[in-house]
CSV table of C-alpha atoms in Angstrom, one decimal:
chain,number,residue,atom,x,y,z
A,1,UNK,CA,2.2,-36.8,31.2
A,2,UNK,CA,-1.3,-38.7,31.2
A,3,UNK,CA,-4.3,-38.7,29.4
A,4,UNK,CA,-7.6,-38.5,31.0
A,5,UNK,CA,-10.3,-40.1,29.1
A,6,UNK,CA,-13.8,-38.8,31.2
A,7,UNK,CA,-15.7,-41.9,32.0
A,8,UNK,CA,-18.0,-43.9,29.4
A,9,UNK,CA,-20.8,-46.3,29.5
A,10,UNK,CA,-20.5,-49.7,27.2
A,11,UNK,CA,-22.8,-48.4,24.8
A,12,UNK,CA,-20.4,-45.2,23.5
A,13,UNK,CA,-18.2,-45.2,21.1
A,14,UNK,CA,-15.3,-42.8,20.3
A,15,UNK,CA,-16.8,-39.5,18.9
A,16,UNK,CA,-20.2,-41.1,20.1
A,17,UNK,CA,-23.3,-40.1,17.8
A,18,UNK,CA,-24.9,-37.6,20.3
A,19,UNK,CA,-21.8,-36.0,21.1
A,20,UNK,CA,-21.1,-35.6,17.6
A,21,UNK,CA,-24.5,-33.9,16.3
A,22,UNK,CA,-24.6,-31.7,19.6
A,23,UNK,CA,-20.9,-30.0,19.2
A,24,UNK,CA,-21.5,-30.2,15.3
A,25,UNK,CA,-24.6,-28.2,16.0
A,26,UNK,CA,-22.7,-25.6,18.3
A,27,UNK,CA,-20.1,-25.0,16.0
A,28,UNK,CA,-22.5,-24.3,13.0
A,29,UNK,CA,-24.6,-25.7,10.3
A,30,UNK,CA,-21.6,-25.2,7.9
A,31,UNK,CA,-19.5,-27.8,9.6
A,32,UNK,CA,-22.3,-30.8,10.4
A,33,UNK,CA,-22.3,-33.5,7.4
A,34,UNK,CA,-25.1,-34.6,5.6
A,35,UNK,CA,-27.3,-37.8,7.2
A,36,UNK,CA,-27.1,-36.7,11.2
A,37,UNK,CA,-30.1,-36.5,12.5
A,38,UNK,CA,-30.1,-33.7,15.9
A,39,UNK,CA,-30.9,-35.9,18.7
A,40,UNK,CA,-32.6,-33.9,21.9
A,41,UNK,CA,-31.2,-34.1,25.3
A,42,UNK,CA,-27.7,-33.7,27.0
A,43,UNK,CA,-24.9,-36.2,27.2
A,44,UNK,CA,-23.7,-37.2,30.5
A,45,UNK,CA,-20.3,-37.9,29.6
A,46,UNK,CA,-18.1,-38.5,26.5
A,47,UNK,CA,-15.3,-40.2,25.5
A,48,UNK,CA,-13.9,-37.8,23.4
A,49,UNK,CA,-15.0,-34.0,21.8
A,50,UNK,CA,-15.2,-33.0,18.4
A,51,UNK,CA,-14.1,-29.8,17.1
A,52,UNK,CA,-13.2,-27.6,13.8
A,53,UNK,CA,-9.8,-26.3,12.2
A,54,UNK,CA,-10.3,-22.4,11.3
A,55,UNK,CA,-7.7,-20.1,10.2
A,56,UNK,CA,-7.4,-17.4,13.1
A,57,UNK,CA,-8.2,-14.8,10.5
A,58,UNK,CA,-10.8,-14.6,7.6
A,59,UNK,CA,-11.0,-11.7,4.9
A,60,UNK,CA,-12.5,-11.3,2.3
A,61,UNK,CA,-10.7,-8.4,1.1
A,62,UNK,CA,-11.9,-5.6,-1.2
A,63,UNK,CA,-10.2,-2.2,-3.0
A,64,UNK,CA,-10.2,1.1,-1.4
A,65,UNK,CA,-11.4,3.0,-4.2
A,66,UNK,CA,-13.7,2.3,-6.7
A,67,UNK,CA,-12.4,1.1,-10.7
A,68,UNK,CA,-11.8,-1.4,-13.1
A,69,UNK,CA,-9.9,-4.8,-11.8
A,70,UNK,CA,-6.5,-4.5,-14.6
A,71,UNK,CA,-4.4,-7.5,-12.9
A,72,UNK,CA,-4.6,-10.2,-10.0
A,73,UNK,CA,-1.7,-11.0,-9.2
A,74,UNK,CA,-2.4,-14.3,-7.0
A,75,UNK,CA,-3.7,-17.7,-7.9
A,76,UNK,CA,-5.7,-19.9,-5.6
A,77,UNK,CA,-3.9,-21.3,-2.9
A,78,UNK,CA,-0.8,-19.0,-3.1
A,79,UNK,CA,0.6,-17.7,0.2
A,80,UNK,CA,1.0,-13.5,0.3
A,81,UNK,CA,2.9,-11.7,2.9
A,82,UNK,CA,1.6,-8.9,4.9
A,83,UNK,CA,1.4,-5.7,2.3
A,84,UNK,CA,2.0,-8.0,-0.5
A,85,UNK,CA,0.1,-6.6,-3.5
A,86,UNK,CA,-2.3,-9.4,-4.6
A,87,UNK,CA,-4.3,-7.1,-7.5
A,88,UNK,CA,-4.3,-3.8,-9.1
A,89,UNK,CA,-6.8,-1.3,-10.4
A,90,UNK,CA,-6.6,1.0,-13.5
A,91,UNK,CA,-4.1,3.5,-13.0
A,92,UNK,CA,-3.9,5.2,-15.9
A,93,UNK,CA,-6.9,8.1,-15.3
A,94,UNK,CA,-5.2,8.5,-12.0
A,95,UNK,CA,-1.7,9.0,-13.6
A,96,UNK,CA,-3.0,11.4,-15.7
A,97,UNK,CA,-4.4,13.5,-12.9
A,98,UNK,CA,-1.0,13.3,-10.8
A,99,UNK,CA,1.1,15.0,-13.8
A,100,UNK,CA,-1.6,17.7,-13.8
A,101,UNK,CA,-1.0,18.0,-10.0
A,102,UNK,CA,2.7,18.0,-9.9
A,103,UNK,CA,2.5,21.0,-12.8
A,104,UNK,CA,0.2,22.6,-10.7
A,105,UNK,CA,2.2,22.7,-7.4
A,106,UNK,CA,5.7,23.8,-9.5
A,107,UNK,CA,3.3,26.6,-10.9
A,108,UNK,CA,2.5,27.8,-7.3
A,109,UNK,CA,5.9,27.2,-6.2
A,110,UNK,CA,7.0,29.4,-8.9
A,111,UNK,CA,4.1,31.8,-8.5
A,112,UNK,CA,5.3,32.3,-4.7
A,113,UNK,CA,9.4,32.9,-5.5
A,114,UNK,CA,8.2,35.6,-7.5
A,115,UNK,CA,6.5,37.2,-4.8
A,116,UNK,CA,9.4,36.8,-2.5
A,117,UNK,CA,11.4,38.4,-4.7
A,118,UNK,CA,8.8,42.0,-5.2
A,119,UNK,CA,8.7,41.9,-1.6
A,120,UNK,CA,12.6,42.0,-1.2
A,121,UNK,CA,12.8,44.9,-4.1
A,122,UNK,CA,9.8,47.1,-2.0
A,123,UNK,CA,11.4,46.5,1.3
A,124,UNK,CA,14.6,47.6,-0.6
A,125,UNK,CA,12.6,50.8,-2.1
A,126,UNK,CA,11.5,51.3,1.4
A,127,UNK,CA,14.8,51.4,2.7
A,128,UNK,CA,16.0,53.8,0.2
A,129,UNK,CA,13.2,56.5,0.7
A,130,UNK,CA,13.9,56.4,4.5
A,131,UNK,CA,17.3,57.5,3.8
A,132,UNK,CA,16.2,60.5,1.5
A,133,UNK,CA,13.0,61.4,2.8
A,134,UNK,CA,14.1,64.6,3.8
A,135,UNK,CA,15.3,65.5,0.6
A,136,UNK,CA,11.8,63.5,-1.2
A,137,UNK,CA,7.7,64.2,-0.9
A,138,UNK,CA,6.3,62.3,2.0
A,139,UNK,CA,3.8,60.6,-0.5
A,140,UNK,CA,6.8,58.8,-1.8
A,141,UNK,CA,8.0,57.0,1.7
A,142,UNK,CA,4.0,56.3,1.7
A,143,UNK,CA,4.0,54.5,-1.2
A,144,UNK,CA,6.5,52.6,-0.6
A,145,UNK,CA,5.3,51.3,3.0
A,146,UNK,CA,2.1,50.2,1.0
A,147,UNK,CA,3.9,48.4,-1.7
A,148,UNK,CA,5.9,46.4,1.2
A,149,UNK,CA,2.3,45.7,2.7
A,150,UNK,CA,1.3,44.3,-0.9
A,151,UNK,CA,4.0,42.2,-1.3
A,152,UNK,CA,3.8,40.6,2.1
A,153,UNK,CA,0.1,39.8,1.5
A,154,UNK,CA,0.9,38.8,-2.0
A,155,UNK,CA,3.3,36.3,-0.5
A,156,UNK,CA,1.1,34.8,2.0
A,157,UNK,CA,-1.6,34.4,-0.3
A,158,UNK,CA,1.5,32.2,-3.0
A,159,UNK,CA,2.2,30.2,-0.1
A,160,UNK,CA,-1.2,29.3,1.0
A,161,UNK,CA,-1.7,28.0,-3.0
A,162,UNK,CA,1.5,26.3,-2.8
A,163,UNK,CA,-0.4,24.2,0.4
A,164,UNK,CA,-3.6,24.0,-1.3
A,165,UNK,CA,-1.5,22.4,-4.8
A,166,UNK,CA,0.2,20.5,-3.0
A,167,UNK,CA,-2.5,18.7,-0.8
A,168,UNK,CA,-4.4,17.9,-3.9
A,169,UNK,CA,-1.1,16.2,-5.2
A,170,UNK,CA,-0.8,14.2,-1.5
A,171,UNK,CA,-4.6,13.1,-2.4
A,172,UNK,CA,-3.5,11.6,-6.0
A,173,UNK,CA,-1.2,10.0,-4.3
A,174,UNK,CA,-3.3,8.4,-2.2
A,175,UNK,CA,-6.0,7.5,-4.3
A,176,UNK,CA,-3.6,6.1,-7.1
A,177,UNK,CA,-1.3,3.9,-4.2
A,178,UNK,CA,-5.2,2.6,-2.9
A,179,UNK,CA,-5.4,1.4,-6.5
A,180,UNK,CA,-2.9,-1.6,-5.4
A,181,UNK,CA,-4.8,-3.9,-3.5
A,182,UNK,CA,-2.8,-5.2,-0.3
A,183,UNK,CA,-2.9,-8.1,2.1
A,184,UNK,CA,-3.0,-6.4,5.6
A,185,UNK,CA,-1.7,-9.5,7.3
A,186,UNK,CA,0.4,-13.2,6.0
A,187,UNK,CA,-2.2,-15.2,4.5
A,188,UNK,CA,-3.0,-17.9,1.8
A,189,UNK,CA,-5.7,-17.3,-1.4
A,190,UNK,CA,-8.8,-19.5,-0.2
A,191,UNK,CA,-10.9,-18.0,-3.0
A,192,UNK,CA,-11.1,-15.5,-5.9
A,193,UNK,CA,-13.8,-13.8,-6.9
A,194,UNK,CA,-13.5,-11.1,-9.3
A,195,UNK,CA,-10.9,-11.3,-12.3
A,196,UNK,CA,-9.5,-8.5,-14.7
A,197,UNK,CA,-11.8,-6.3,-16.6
A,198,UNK,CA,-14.6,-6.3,-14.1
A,199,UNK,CA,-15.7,-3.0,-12.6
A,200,UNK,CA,-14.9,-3.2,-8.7
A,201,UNK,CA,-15.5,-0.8,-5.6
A,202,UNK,CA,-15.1,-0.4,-1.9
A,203,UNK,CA,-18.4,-3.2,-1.4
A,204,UNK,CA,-16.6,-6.0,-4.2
A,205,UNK,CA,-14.0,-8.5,-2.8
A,206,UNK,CA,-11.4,-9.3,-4.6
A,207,UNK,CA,-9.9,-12.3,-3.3
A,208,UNK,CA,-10.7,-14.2,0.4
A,209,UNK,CA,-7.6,-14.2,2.4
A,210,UNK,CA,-7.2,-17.1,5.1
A,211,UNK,CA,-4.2,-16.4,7.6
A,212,UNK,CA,-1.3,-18.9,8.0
A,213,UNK,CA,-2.0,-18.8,11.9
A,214,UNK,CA,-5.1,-21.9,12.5
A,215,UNK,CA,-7.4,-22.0,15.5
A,216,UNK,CA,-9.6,-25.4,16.9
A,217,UNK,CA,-12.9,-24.5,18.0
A,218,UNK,CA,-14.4,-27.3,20.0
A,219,UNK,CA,-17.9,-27.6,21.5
A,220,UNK,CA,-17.4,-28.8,25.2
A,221,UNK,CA,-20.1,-31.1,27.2
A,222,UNK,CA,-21.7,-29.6,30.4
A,223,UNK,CA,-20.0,-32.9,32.1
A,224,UNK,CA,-16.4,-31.5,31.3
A,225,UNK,CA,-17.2,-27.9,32.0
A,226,UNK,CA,-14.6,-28.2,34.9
A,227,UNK,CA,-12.3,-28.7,32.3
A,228,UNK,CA,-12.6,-26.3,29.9
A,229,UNK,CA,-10.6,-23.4,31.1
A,230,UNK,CA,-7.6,-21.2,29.5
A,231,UNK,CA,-4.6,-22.7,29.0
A,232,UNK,CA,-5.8,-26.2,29.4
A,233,UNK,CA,-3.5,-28.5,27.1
A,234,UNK,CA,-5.5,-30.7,24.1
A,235,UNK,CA,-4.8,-33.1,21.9
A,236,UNK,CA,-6.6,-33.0,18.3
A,237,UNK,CA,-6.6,-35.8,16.2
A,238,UNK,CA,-7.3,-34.8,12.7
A,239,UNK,CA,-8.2,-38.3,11.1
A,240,UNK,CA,-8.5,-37.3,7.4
A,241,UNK,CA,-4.7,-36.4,7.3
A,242,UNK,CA,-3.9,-39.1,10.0
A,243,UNK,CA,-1.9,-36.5,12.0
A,244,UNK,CA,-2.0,-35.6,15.8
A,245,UNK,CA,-1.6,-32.0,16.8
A,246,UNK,CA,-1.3,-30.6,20.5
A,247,UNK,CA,-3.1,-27.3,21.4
A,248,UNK,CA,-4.1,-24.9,24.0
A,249,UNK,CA,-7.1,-23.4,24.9
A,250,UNK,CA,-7.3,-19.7,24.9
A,251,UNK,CA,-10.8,-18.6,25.0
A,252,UNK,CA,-14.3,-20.1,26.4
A,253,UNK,CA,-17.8,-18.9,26.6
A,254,UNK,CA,-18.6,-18.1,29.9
A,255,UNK,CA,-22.2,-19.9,29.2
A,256,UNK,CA,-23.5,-23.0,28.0
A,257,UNK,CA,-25.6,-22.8,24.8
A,258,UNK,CA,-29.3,-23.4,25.9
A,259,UNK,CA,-29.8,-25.7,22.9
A,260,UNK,CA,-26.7,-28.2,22.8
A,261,UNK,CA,-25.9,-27.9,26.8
A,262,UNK,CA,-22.0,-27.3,25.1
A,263,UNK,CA,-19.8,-24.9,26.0
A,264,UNK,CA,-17.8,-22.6,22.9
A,265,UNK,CA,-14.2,-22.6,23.4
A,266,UNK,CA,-11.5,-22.0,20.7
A,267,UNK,CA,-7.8,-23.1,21.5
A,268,UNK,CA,-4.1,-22.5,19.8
A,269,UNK,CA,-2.9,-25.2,17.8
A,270,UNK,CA,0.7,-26.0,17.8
A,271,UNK,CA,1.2,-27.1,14.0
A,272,UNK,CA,4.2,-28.9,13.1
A,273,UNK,CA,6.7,-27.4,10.9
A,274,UNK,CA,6.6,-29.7,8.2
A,275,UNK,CA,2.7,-29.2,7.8
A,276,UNK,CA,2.4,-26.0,8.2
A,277,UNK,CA,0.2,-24.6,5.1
A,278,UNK,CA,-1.1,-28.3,4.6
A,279,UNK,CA,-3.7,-28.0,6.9
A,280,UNK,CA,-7.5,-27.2,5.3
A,281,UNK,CA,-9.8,-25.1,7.3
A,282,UNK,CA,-12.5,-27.0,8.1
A,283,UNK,CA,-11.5,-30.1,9.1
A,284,UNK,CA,-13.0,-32.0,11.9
A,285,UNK,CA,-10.9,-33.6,14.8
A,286,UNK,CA,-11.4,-35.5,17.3
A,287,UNK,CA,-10.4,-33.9,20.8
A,288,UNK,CA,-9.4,-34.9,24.2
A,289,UNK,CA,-7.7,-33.3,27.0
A,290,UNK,CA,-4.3,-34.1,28.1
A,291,UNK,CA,-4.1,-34.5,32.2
A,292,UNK,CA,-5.5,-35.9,34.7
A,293,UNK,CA,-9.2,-35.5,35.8
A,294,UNK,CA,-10.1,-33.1,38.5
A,295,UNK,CA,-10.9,-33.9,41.6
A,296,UNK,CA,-14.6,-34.4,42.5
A,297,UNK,CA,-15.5,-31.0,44.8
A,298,UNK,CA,-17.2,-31.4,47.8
A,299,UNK,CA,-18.8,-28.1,48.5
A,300,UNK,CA,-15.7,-26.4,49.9
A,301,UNK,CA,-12.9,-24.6,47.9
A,302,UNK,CA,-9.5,-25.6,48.5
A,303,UNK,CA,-7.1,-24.0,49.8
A,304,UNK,CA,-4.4,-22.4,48.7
């Protein structure tokens, strides 16, 4: 396979100064350093592109319910798998409230076998009085079918408190499981911000969460737009950690930035197994495509 390097004139160098402070400037103030001055105008062509590690996912991840923060159970820079507990609220007013609850749905279970049973022993009376209401009053068989029709509504009435108790017993549940705050996907610990004792709710993260899973955006030159297009191999030279790493693209803007003249476009980055996890966020690289060059068009599309 080949490299193409796009053309450049004598007076670039690799990651040449305009280039630099235009795709900086794309990918956001966070990621320029200190000292570049922005230069206006458009580059023609470049020798190379520079782009940005990010983790594909970023969270900073807060409780469900509202309480005070009893444990965190990470440290910075640990590595959590999806649904690992990473901190855990106050449980014990909660606790307290599902004992109640369980009691309370036994006392409506119990409340409803009794029922069952008085509307077995009027059916029964029921029965009886059919057989000897020729020999009994005819109030007596009437009393009876109205003590049936009791019971059955007596019954209906247990079971509907036996739902009720028992829904307020799922909702202790819930709220004292939402007390153990999760990771919703694999991740590492890039930050912590609240520790034990402090009073947290829905609007406090707890801890930011980075995912394992890292993405290269790279800010692409108007002059390599022809280029820039999904599934396009790269090759990212991360020179801090002198390593190479190849990549794909997977996504670019459909428009140039009006400011920079550079296209947005984020690609897959196929980390080695042995540093994997070693990689920081925020890293710049420098970028180039793998390939050869396209040929120049003349107007006319080719043909299939």
């Amino acid at each position: 396979m080949t490299w193409y390097r796009a053309p450049m004139p004598h007076s670039w160098k690799p990651l040449g100064r305009r280039s630099l402070v235009a795709g900086l400037l794309l990918l956001g103030p966070a990621t320029a350093p200190a000292g570049l001055p922005s230069e206006a105008g458009t580059v023609a062509s470049v020798r190379s592109l520079v782009g940005v590690v990010v983790a594909a996912r970023t969270l900073d991840l807060a409780p469900r319910v509202e309480g005070r923060l009893e444990v965190m159970r990470v440290r910075l820079g640990d590595r959590v798998a999806a649904n690992q507990e990473v901190a855990t609220l106050e449980r014990q007013p909660l606790s307290i409230e599902l004992a109640a609850r369980q009691a309370g749905v036994k006392a409506a279970e119990a409340e409803y076998s009794r029922n069952q049973i008085l509307l077995t022993q009027a059916k029964q009376r029921l029965e009886r009085e059919h057989r000897v209401k020729e020999y009994s009053a005819a109030e007596a068989v009437e009393t009876a079918e109205n003590q049936v029709a009791l019971s059955t509504s007596d019954v209906a009435l247990a079971q509907a408190h036996v739902s009720q108790a028992q829904a307020q017993l799922d909702q202790v549940v819930i709220q004292l499981e939402n007390t153990r705050v999760r990771a919703p996907f694999a991740a590492f610990v890039s930050e912590i911000f609240i520790y034990p004792g402090a009073q947290v709710s829905q609007a406090t993260p707890v801890v930011r969460l980075v995912s394992e899973e890292l993405r290269l955006r790279v800010a692409i030159p108007a002059s390599m737009a022809s280029l820039a297009r999904p599934g396009a191999e790269i090759q990212a030279r991360l020179e801090a950690l002198n390593l190479v790493v190849t990549g794909v693209l997977e996504s670019v803007s459909p428009e140039l930035d009006p400011a920079s003249r550079h296209l947005k476009a984020e690609a897959r980055l196929e980390i080695p197994a042995a540093h994997r996890g070693r990689i920081p966020t925020g890293l710049l690289a420098e970028v180039e495509f793998r390939g050869s060059p396209p040929a120049v068009s003349s107007g006319t599309p080719a043909t299939p």
